[in-house]
Coordinates of C-alpha atoms and ligand atoms in Angstrom, one line a residue:
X1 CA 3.4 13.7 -15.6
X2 CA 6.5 15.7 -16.3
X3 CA 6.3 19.0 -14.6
X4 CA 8.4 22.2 -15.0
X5 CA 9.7 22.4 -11.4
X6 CA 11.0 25.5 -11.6
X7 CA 7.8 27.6 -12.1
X8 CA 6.2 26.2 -8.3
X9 CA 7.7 28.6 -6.5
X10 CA 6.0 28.2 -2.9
X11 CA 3.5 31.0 -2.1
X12 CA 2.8 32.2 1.2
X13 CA -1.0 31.4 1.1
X14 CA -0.4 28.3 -0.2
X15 CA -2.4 25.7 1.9
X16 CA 0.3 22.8 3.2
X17 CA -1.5 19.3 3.3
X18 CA -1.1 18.0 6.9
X19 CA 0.4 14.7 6.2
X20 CA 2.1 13.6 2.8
X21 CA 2.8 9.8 2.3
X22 CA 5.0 8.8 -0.5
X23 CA 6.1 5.8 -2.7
X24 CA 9.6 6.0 -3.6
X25 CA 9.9 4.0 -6.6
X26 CA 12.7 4.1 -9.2
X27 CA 16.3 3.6 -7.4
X28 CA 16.3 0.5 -9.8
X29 CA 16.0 2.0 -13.0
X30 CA 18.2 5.2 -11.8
X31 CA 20.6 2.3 -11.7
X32 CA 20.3 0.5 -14.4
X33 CA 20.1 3.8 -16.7
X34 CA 23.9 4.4 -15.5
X35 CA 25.3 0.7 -15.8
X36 CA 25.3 0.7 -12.2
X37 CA 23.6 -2.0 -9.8
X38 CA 20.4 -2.0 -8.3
X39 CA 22.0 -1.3 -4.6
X40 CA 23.5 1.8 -6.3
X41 CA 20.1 3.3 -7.0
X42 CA 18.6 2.3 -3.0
X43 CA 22.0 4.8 -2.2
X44 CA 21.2 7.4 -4.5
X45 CA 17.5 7.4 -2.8
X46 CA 18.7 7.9 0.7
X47 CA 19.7 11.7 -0.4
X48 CA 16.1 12.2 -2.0
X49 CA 14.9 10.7 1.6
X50 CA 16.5 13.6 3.3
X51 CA 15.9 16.3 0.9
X52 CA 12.5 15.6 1.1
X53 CA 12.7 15.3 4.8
X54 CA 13.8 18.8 5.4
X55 CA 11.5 20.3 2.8
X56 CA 8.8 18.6 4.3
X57 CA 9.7 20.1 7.6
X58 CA 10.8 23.9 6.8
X59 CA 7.1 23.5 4.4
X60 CA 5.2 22.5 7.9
X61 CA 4.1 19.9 6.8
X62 CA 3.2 18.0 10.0
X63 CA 3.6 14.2 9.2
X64 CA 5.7 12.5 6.3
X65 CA 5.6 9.1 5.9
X66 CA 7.9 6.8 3.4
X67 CA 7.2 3.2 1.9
X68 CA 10.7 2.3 2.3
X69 CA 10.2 -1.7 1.6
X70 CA 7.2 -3.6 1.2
X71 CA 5.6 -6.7 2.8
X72 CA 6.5 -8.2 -1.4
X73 CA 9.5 -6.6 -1.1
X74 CA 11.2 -9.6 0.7
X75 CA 10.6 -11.5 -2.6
X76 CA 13.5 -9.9 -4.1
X77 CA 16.6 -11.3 -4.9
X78 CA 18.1 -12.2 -1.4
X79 CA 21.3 -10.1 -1.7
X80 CA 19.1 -7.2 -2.7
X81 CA 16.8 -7.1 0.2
X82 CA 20.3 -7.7 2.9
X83 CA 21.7 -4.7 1.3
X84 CA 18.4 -2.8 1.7
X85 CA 18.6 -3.7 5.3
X86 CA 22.0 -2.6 5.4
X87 CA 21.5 0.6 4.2
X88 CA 18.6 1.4 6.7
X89 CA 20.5 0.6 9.2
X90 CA 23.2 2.7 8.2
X91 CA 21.2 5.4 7.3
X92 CA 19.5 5.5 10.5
X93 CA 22.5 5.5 12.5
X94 CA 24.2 8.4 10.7
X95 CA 20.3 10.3 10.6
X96 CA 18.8 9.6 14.1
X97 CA 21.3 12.4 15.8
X98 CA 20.4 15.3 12.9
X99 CA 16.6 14.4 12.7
X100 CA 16.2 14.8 16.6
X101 CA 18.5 18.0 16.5
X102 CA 15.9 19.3 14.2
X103 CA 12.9 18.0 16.6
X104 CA 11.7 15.7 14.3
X105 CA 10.1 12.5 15.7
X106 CA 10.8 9.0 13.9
X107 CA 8.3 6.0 14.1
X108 CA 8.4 3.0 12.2
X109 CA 5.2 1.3 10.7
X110 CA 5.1 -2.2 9.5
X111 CA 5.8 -5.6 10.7
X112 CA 8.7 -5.3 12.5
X113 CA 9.3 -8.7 14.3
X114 CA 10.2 -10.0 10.6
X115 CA 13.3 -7.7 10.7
X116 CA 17.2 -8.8 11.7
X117 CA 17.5 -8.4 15.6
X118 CA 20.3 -5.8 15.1
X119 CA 18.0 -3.3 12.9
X120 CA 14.5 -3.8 15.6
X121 CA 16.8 -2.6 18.1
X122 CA 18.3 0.5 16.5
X123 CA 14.8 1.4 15.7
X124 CA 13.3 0.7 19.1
X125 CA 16.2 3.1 20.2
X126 CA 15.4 5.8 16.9
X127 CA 12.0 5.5 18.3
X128 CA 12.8 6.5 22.4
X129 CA 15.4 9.3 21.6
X130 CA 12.8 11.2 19.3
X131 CA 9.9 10.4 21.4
X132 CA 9.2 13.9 22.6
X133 CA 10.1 15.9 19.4
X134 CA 7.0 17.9 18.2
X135 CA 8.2 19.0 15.0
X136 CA 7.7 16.9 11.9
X137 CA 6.3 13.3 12.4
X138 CA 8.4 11.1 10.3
X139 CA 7.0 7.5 9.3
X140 CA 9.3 4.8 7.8
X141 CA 7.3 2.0 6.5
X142 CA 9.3 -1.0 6.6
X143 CA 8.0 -4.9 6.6
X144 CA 4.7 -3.2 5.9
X145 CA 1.4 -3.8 3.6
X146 CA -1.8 -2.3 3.7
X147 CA -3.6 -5.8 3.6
X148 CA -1.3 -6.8 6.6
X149 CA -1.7 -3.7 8.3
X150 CA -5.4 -4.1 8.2
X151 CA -5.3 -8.2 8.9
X152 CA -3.0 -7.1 11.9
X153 CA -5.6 -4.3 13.3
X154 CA -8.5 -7.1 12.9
X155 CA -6.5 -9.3 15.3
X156 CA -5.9 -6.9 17.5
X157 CA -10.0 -5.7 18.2
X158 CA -11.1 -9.4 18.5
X159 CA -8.3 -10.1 20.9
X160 CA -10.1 -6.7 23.0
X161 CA -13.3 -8.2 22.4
X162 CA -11.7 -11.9 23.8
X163 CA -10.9 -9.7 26.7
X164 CA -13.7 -8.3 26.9
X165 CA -12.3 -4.5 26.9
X166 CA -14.7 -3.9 23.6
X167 CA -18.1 -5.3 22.7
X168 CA -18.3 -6.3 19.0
X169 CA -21.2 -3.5 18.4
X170 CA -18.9 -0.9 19.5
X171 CA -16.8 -2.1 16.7
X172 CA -16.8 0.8 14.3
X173 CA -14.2 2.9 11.6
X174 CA -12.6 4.7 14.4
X175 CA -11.9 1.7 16.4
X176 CA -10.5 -0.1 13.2
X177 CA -8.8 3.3 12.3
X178 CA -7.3 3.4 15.3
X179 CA -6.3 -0.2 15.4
X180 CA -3.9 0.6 12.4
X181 CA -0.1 1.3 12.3
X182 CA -1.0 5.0 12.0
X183 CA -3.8 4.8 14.6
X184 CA -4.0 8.5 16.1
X185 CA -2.5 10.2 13.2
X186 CA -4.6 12.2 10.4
X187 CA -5.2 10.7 6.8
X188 CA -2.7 11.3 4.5
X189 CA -4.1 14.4 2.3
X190 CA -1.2 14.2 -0.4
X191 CA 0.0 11.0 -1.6
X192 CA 3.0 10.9 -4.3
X193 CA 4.4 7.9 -6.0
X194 CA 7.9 8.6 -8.3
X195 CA 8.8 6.7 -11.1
X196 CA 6.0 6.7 -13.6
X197 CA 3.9 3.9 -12.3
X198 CA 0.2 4.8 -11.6
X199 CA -0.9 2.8 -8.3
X200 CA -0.8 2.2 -5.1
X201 CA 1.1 -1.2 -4.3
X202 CA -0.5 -2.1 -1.3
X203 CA 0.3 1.0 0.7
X204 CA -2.2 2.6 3.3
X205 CA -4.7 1.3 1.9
X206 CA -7.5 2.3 4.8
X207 CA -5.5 6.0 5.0
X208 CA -5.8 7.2 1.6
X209 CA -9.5 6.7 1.2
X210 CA -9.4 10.5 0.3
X211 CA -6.0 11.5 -0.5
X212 CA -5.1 13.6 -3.4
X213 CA -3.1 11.2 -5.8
X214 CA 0.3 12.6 -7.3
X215 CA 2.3 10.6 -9.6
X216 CA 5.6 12.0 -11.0
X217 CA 7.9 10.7 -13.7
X218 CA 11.0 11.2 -11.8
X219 CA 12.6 8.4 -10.5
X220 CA 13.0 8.9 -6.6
X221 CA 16.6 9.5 -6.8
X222 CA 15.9 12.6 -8.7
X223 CA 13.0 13.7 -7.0
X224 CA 14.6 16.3 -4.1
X225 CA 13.3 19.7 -3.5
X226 CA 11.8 21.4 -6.4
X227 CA 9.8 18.3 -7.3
X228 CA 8.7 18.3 -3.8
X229 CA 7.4 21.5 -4.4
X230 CA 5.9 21.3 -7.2
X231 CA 3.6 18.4 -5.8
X232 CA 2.5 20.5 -2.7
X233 CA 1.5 23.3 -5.3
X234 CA -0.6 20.8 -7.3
X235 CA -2.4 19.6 -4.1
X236 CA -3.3 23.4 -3.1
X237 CA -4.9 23.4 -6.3
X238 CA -7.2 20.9 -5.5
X239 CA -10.5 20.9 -4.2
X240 CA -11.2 18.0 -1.6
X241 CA -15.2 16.8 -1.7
X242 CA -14.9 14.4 0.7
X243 CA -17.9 13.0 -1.3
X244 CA -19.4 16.4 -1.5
X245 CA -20.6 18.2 -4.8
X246 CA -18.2 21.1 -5.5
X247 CA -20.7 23.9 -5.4
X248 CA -21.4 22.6 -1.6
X249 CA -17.9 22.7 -0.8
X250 CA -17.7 26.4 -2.2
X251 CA -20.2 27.6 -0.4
X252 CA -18.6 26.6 3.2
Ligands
FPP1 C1 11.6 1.2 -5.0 O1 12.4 1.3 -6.1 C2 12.4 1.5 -3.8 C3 12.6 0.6 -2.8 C4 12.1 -0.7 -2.7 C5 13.5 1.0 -1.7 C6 13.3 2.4 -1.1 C7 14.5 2.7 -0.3 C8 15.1 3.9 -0.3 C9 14.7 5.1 -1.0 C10 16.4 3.9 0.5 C11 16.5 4.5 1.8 C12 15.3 4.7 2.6 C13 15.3 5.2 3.9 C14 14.0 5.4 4.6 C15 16.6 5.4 4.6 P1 12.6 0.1 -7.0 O2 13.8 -0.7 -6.6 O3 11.3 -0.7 -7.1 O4 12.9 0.7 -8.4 P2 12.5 0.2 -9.9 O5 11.0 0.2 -10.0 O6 13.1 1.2 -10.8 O7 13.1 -1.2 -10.0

């Protein structure tokens, strides 16, 4: 969906979903569309990454998380993915001292012990220094799947039960919920995907049971604050059922 940005102008009553994930997808074609390589585009997203960051925090909006790179990602071409890891790594140490400056707190979701040495300790480092920050919750989603992030939580309860710290009939969805990368932290309520693709590639795939869905045509590198916008207005239009009908949801 195409949407005239410029009309969403942010009202004051507007209600802010708690937590917005999003897919970033389109640096490639950006790219392509300007003759440029596909690295080109991964650049070009970093500034949408931190438009959207400060948007997402000035909105209160209280935690943001970004598929940066998937567990299929590493099947890209191999000088693709080590320029991908370059660029986090850059990014992240040129970001870490502004996002705590601005008390945001960065965690990183996914399977991290597949990373380069170099990049799991900047992040373990990313992760101390912004430990205390209580202003926006910011979630990078590297190395990470929804099918491994569930497989991953599975392993972790039977090793409790092994240990007998948790009987398997205590086994229920908040102990599973819990046992995820974003254990502790409220469902997403807003999920956006860029680029014109309709799904969810493997993302959160416990968290979203009831998210609101928001796909835009924009390819991430052009999607910065208006567009941001524009998908926090559509979500306050919204009426969330949570497998209610909407006349009982009305009258609550
Ligand atoms: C998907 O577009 C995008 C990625 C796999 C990489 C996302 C990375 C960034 C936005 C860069 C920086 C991120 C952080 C957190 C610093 P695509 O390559 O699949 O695009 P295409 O569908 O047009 O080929």
């Amino acid at each position: 969906m195409k949407l005239d940005t410029a009309i969403y102008v942010i009202e004051t009553d507007q209600r802010i979903p708690q937590h917005v994930a999003i897919i970033m997808d389109g640096n490639g074609r950006w790219a392509s569309e300007r003759a440029m390589p596909r690295h080109a585009g991964h650049r070009a997203g970093v500034k949408s990454v931190r438009a959207v960051v400060e948007r997402a925090a000035e909105q209160g909006v209280a935690h943001l998380t970004l598929f940066a790179f998937s567990s299929e990602n590493w099947s890209r071409p191999r000088d693709e993915v080590s320029s991908l890891m370059k660029l986090f790594l850059e990014a992240l140490q040129r970001e870490v001292t502004k996002l705590h400056r601005n008390n945001v707190r960065l965690r990183f979701i996914g399977a991290r012990e597949q990373l380069q040495a170099g990049l799991v300790k900047k992040i373990a480092e990313a992760e101390l220094k912004t430990a205390a920050n209580d202003g926006l919750q910011l979630f990078i989603a590297v190395a990470y799947g929804g099918r491994w992030d569930v497989v991953n939580a599975t392993k972790n309860i039977v090793a409790r039960v092994q240990e007998r710290d948790l009987m398997p009939e205590e086994i229920d969805e908040t102990v599973l919920a819990n046992a995820l990368q974003l254990g502790g932290v409220p469902d997403p309520d807003l999920l956006i995907r860029t680029g014109g693709e309709q799904r969810i590639s493997n993302f959160l795939l416990w968290n979203i049971a009831y998210a609101e869905l928001f796909f835009s045509d924009e390819l991430w590198p052009d999607f910065g604050t208006a567009e941001f916008d524009a998908a926090l207005h559509h979500f306050s239009g919204r009426q969330r059922r949570y497998g209610h009908t909407g006349d009982q949801v009305g009258a609550a």
